[in-house]
Short mmCIF file of N, CA and C in Angstrom, two decimals:
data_model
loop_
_atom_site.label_atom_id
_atom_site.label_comp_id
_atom_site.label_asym_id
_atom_site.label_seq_id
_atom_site.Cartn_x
_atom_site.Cartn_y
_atom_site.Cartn_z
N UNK A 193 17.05 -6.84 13.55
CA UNK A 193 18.24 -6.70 14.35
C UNK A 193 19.31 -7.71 13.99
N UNK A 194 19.04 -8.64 13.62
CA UNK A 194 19.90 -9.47 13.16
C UNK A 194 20.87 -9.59 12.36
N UNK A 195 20.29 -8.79 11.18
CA UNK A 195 20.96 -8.30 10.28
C UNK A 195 21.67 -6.82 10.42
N UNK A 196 22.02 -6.45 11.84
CA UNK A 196 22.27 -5.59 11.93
C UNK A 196 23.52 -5.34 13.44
N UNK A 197 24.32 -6.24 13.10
CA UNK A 197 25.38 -6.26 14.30
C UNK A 197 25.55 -4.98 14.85
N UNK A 198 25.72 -3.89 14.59
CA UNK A 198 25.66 -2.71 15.53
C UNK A 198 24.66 -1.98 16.51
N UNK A 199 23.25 -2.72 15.63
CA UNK A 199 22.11 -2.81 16.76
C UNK A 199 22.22 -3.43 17.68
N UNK A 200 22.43 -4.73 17.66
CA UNK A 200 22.58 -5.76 18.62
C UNK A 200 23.83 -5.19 19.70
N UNK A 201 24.51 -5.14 19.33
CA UNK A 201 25.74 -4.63 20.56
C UNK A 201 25.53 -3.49 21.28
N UNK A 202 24.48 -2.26 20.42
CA UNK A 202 24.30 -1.54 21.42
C UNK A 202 23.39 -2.02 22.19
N UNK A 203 22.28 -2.83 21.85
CA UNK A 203 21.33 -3.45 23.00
C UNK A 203 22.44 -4.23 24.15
N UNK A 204 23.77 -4.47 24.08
CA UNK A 204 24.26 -5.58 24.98
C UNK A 204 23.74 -7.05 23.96
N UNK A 205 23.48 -7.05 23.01
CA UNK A 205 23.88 -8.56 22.55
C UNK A 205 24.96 -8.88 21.43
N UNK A 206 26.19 -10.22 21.63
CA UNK A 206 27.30 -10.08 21.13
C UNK A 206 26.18 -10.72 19.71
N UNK A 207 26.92 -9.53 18.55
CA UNK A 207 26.19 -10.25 17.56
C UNK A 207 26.57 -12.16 17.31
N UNK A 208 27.24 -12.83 17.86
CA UNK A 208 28.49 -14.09 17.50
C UNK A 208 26.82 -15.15 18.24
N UNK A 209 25.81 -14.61 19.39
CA UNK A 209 24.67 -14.79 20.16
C UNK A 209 23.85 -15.48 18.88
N UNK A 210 23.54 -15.02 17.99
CA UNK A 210 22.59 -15.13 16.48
C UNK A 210 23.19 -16.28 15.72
N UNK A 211 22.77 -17.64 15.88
CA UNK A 211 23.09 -18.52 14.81
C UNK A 211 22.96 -18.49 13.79
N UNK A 212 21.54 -18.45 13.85
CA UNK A 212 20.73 -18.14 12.24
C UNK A 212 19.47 -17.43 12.17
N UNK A 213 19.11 -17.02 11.64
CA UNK A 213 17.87 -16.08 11.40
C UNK A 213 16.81 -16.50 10.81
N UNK A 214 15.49 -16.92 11.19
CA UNK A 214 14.41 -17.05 10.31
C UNK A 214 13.51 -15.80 10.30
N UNK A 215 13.06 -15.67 9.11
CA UNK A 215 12.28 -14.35 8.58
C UNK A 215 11.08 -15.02 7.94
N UNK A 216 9.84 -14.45 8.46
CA UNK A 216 8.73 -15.41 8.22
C UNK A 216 7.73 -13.59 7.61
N UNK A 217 7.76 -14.38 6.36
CA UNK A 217 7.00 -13.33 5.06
C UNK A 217 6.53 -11.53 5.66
N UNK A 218 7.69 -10.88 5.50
CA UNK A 218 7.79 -9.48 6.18
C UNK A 218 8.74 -9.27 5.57
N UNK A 219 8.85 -7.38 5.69
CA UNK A 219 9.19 -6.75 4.78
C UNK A 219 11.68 -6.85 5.17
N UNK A 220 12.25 -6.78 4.59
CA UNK A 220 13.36 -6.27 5.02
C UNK A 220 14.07 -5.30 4.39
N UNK A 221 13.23 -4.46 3.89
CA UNK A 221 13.20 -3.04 3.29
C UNK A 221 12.08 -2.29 3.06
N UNK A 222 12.55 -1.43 3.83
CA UNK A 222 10.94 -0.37 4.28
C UNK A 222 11.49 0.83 3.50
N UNK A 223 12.23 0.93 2.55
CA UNK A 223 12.22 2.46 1.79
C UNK A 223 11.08 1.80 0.58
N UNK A 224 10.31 3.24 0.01
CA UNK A 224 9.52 3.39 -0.95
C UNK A 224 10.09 2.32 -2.08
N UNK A 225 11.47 2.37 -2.53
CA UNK A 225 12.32 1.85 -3.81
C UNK A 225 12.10 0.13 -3.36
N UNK A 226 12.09 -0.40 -1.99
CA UNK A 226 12.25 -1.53 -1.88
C UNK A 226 10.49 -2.39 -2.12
N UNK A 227 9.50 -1.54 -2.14
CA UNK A 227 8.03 -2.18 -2.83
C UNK A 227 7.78 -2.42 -4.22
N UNK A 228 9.06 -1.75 -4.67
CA UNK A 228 8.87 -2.11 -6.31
C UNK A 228 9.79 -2.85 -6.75
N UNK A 229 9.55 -3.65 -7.61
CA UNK A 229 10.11 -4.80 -8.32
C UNK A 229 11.42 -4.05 -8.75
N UNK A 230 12.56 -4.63 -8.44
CA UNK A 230 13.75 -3.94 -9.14
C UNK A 230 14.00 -4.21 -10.49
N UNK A 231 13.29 -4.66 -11.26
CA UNK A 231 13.39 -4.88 -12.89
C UNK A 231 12.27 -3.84 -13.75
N UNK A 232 11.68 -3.51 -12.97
CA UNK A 232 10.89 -2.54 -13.25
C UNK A 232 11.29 -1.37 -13.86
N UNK A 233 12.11 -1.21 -15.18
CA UNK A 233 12.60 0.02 -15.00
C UNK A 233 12.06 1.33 -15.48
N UNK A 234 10.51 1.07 -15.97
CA UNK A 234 10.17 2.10 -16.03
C UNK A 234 9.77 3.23 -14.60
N UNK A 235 9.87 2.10 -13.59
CA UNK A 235 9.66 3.30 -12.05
C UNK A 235 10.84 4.33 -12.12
N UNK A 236 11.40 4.24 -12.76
CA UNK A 236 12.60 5.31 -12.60
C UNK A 236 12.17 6.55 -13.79
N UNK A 237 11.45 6.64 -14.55
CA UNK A 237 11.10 7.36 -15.54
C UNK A 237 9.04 7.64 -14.87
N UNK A 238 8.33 6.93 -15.32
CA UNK A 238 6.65 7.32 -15.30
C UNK A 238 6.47 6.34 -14.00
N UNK A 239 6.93 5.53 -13.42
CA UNK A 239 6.53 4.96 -12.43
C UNK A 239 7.15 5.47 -11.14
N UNK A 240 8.16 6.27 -11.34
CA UNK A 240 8.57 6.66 -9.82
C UNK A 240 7.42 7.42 -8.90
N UNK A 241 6.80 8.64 -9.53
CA UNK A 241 6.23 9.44 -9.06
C UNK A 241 5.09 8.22 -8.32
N UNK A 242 4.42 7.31 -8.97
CA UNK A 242 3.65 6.19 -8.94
C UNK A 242 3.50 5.58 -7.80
N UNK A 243 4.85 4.75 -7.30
CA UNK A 243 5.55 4.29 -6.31
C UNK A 243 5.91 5.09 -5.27
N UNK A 244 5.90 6.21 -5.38
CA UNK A 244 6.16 7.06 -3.93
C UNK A 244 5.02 7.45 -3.36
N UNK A 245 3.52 7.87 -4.01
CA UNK A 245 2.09 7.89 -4.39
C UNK A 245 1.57 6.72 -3.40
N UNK A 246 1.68 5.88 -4.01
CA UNK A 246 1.36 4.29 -3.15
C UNK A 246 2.04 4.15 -2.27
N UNK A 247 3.32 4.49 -1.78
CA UNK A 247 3.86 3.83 -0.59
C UNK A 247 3.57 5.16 0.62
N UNK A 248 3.43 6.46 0.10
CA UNK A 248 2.85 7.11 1.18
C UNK A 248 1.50 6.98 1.67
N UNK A 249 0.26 6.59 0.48
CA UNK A 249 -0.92 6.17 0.92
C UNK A 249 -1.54 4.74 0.91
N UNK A 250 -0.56 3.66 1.22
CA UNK A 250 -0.66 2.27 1.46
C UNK A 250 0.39 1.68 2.10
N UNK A 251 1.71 2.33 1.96
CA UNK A 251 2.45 1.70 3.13
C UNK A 251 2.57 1.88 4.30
N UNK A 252 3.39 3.06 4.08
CA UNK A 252 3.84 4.23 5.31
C UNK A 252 2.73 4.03 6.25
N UNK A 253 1.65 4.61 6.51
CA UNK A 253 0.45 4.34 6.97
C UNK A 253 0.60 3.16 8.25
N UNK A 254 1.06 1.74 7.05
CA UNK A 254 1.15 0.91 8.06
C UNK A 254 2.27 0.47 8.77
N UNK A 255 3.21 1.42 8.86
CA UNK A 255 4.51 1.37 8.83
C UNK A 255 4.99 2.64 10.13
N UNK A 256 4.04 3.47 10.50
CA UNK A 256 4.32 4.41 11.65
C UNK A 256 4.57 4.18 12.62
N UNK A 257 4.51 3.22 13.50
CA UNK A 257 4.81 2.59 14.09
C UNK A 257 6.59 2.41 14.48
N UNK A 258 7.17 2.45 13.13
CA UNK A 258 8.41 1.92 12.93
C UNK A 258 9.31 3.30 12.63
N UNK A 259 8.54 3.78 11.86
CA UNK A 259 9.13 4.57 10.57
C UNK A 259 9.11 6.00 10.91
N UNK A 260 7.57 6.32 11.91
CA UNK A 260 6.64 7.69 12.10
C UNK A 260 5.77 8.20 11.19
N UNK A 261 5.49 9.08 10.94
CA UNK A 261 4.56 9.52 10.23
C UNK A 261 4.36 11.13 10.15
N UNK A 262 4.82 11.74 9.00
CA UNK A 262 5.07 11.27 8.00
C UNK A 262 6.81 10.50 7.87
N UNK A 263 6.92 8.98 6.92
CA UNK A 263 7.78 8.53 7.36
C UNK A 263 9.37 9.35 7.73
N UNK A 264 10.19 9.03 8.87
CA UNK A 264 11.33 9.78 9.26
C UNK A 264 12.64 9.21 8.22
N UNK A 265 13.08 10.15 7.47
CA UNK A 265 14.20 9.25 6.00
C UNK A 265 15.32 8.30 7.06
N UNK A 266 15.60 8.99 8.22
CA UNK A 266 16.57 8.27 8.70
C UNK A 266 16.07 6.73 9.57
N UNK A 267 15.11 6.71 9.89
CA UNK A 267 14.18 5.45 10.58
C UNK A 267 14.58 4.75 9.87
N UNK A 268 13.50 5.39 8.25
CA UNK A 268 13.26 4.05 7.57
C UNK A 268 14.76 3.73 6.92
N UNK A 269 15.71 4.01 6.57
CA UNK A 269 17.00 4.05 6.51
C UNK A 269 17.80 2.73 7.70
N UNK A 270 17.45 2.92 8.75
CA UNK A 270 17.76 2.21 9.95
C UNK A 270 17.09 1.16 9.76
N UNK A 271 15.83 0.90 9.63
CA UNK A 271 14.82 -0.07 9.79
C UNK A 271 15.15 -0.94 8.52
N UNK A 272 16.06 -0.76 7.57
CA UNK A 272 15.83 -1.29 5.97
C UNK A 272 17.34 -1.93 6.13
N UNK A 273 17.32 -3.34 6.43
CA UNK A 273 18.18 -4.24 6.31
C UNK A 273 18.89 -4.27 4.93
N UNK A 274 17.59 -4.76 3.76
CA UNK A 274 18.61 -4.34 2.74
C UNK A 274 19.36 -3.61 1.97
N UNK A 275 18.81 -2.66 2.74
CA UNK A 275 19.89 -1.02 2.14
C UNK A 275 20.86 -1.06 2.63
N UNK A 276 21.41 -1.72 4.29
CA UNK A 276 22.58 -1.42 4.56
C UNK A 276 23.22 -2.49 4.71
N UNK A 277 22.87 -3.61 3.56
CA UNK A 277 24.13 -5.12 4.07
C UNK A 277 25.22 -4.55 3.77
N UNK A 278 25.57 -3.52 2.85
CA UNK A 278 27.18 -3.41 2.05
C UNK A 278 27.92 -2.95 3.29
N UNK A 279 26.98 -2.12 4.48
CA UNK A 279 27.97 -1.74 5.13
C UNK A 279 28.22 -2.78 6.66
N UNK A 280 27.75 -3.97 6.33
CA UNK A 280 27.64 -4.77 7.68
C UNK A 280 29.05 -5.25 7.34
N UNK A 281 29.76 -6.22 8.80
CA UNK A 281 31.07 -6.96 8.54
C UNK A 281 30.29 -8.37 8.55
N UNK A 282 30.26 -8.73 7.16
CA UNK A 282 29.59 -10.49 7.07
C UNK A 282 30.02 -11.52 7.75
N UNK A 283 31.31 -11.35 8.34
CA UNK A 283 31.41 -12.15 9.21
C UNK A 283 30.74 -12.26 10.80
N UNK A 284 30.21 -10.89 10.83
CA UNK A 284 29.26 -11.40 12.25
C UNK A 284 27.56 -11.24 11.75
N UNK A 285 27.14 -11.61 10.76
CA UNK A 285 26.22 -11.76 10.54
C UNK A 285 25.72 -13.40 10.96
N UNK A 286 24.57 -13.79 11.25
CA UNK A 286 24.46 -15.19 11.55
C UNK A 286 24.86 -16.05 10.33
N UNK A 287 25.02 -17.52 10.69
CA UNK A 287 25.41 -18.35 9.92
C UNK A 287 24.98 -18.44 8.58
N UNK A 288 23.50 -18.33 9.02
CA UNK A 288 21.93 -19.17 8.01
C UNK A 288 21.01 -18.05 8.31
N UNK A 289 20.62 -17.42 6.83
CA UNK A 289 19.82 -16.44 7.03
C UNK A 289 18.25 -17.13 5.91
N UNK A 290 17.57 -17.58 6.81
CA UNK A 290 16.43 -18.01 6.33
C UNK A 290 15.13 -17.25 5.74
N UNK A 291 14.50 -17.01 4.70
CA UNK A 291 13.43 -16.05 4.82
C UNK A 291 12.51 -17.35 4.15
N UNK A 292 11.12 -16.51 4.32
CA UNK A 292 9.79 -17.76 3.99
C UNK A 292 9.33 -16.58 3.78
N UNK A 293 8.24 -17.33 2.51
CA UNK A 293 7.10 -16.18 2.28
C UNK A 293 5.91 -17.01 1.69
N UNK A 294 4.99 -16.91 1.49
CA UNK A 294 3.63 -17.51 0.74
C UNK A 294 3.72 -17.46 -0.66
N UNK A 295 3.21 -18.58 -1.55
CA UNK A 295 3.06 -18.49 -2.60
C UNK A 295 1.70 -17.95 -3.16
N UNK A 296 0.60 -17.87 -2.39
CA UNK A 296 -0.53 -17.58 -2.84
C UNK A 296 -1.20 -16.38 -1.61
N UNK A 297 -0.97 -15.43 -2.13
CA UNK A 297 -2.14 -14.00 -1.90
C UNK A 297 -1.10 -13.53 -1.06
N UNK A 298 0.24 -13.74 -0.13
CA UNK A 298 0.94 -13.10 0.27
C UNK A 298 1.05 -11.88 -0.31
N UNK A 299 1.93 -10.59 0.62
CA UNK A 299 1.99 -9.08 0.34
C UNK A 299 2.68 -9.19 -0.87
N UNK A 300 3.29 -8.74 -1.76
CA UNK A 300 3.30 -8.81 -3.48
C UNK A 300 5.19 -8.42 -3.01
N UNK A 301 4.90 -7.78 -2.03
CA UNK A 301 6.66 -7.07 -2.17
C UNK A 301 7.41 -8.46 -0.93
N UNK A 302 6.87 -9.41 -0.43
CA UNK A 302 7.45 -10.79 0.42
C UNK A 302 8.71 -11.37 -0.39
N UNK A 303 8.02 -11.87 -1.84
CA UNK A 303 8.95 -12.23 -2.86
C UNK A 303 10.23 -11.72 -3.35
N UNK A 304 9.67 -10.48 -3.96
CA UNK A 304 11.05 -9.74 -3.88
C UNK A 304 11.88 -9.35 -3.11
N UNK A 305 11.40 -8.97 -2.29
CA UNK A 305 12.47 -8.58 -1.13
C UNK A 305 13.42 -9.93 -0.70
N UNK A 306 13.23 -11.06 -0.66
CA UNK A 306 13.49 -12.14 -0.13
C UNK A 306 14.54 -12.57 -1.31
N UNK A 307 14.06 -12.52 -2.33
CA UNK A 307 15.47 -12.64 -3.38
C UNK A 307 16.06 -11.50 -4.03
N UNK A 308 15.69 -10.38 -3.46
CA UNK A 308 16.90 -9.44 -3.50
C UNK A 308 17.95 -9.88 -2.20
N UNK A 309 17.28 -10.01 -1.18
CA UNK A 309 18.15 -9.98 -0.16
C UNK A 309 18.97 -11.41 0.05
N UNK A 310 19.07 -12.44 -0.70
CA UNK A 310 19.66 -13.46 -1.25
C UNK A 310 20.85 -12.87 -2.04
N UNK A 311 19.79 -12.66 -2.92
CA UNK A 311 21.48 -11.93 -4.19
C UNK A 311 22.30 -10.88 -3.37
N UNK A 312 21.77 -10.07 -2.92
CA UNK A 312 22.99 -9.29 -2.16
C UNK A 312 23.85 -9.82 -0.91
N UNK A 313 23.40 -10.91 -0.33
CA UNK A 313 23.87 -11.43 0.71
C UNK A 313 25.09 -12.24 -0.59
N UNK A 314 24.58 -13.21 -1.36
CA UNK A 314 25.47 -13.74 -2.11
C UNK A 314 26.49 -13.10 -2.82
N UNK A 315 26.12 -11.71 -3.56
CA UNK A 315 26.85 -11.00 -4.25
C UNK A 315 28.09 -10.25 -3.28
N UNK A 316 27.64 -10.37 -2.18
CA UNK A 316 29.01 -9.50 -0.80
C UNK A 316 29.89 -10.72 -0.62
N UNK A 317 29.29 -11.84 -0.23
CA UNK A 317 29.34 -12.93 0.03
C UNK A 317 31.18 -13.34 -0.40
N UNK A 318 31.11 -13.34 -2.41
CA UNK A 318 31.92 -13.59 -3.17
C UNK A 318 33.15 -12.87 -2.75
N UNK A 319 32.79 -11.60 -2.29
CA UNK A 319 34.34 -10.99 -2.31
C UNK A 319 34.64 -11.33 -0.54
N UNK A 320 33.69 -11.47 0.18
CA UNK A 320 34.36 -11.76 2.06
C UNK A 320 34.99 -13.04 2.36
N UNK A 321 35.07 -13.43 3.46
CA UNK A 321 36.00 -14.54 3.66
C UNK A 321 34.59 -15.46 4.48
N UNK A 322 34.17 -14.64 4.90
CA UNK A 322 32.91 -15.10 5.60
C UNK A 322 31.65 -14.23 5.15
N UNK A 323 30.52 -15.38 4.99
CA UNK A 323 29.21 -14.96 4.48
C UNK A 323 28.37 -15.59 5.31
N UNK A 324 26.57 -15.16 5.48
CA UNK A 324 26.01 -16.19 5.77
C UNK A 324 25.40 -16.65 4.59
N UNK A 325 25.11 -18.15 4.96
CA UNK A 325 23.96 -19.00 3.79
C UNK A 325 23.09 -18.45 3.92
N UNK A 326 22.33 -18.51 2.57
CA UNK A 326 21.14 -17.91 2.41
C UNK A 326 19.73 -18.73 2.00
N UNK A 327 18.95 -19.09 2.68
CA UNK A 327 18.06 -19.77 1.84
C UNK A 327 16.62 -19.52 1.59
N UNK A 328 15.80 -19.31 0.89
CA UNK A 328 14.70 -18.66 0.81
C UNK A 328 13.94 -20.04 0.31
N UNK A 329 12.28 -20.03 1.11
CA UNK A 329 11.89 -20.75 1.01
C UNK A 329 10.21 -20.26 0.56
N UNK A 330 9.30 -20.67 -0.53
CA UNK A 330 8.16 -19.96 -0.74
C UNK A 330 7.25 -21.45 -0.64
N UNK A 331 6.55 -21.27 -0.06
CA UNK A 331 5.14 -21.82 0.87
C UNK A 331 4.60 -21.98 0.00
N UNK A 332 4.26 -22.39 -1.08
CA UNK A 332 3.38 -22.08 -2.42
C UNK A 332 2.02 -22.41 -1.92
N UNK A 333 1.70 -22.92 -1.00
CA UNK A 333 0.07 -23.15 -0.76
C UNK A 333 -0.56 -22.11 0.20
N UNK A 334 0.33 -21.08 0.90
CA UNK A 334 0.21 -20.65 1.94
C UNK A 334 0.09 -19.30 1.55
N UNK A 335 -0.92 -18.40 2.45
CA UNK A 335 -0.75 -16.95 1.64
C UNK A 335 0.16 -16.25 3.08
N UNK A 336 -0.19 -14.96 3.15
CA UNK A 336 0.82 -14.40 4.27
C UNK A 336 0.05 -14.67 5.97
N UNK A 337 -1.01 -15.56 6.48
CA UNK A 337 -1.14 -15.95 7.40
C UNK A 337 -1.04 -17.17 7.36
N UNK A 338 -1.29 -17.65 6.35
CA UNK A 338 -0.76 -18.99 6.36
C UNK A 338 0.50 -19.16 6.68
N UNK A 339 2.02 -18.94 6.07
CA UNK A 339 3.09 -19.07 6.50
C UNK A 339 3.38 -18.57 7.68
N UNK A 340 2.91 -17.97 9.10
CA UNK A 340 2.78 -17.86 9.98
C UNK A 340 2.11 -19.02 11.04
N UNK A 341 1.15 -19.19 10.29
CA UNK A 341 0.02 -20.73 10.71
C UNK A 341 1.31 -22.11 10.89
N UNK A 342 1.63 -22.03 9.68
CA UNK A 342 2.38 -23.37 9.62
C UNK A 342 3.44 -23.06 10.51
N UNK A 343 4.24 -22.84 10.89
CA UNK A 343 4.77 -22.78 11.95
C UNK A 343 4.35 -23.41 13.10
N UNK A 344 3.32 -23.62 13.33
CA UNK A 344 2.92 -24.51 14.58
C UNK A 344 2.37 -26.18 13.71
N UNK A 345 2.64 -26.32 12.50
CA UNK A 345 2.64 -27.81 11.92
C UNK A 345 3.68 -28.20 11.65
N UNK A 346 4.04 -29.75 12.27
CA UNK A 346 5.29 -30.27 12.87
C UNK A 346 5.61 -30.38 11.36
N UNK A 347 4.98 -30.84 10.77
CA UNK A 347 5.52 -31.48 9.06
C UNK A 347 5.74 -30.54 8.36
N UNK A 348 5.60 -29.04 8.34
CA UNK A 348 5.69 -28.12 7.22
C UNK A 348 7.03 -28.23 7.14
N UNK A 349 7.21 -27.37 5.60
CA UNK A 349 8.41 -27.18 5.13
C UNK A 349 9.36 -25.90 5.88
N UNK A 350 8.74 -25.37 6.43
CA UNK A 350 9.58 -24.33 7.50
C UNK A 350 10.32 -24.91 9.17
N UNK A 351 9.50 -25.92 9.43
CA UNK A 351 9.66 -26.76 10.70
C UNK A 351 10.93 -27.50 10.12
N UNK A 352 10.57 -28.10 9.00
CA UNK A 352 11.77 -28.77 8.66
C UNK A 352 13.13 -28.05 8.33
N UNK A 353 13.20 -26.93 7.83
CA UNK A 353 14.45 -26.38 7.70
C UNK A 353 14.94 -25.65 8.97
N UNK A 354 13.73 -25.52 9.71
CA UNK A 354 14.33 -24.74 11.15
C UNK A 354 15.10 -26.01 12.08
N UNK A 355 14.47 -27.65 11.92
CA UNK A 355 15.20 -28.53 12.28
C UNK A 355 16.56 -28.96 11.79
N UNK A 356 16.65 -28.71 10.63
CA UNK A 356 18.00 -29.09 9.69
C UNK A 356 19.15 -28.03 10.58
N UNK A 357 18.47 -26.58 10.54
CA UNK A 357 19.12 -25.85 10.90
C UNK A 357 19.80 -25.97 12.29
N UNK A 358 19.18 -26.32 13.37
CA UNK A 358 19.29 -26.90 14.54
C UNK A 358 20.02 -28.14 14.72
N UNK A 359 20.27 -28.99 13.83
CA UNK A 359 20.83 -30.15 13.30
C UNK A 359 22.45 -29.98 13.35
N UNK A 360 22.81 -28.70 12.44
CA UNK A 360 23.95 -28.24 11.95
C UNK A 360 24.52 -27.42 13.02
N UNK A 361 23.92 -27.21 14.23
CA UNK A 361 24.61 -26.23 14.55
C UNK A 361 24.72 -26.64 16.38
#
């Protein structure tokens, strides 16, 4: 929701409410295209069929909840932050958009998604007058319950940027 000022206002919250955002190792693109590595370019030739294969019988699955089943195009469309930053106004996006993910055994698509959604926050960024910061942070000791875990340890490296953040604002 955060990343999504028109959600928020229809709930009744002024998006301007959202300082900053922390995103703790989860997905922020739930279409099929956003589980695969975007350098990948053979998914567009012998790997597409591949990738749609796997994300109906390993994602989706865990994703009904959100999405339905079989997934609804317009849900997951709604639900997929990074498909629709181009059309957000960056100026009411929060300040500081934080994501964390694990460096060890985390979900494989944490990483990417987290620096795609950097570069596109940065790449809109250049041409608006207002952007938010972006900072992505990887846990390297932590797999995907771990970076959840640490969150309740005063010294981790996520405590500390959620304090900095709190600091600044």
């Amino acid at each position: 929701l955060g990343l999504a000022p028109p959600l928020l206002r229809s709930a009744g919250v002024a998006p301007s409410a959202i300082k900053a955002l922390f995103l703790v190792s989860g997905p922020v693109g739930l279409r099929a295209q956003d589980f695969a590595p975007a350098h990948w370019l053979w998914r567009f030739w012998v790997g597409r069929p591949l990738i749609w294969w796997l994300y109906r019988k390993g994602v989706s699955p865990n994703l009904r909840a959100v999405v339905g089943s079989p997934p609804e195009p317009t849900a997951v469309l709604a639900a997929s932050p990074l498909a629709r930053l181009a059309e957000q106004d960056l100026a009411e996006l929060p300040g500081l958009v934080h994501v964390t993910y694990g460096g060890k055994r985390d979900f494989p698509f944490c990483k990417p998604q987290a620096k795609r959604l950097r570069a596109e926050l940065e790449r809109l960024g250049r041409s608006a007058t207002s952007a938010p910061r972006v900072e992505v942070l990887e846990m390297s000791e932590c797999d995907h319950f771990g970076t959840h875990w640490a969150l309740a340890e005063p010294g981790s490296e996520w405590i500390a940027a959620l304090q900095t953040a709190l600091k600044e604002s």
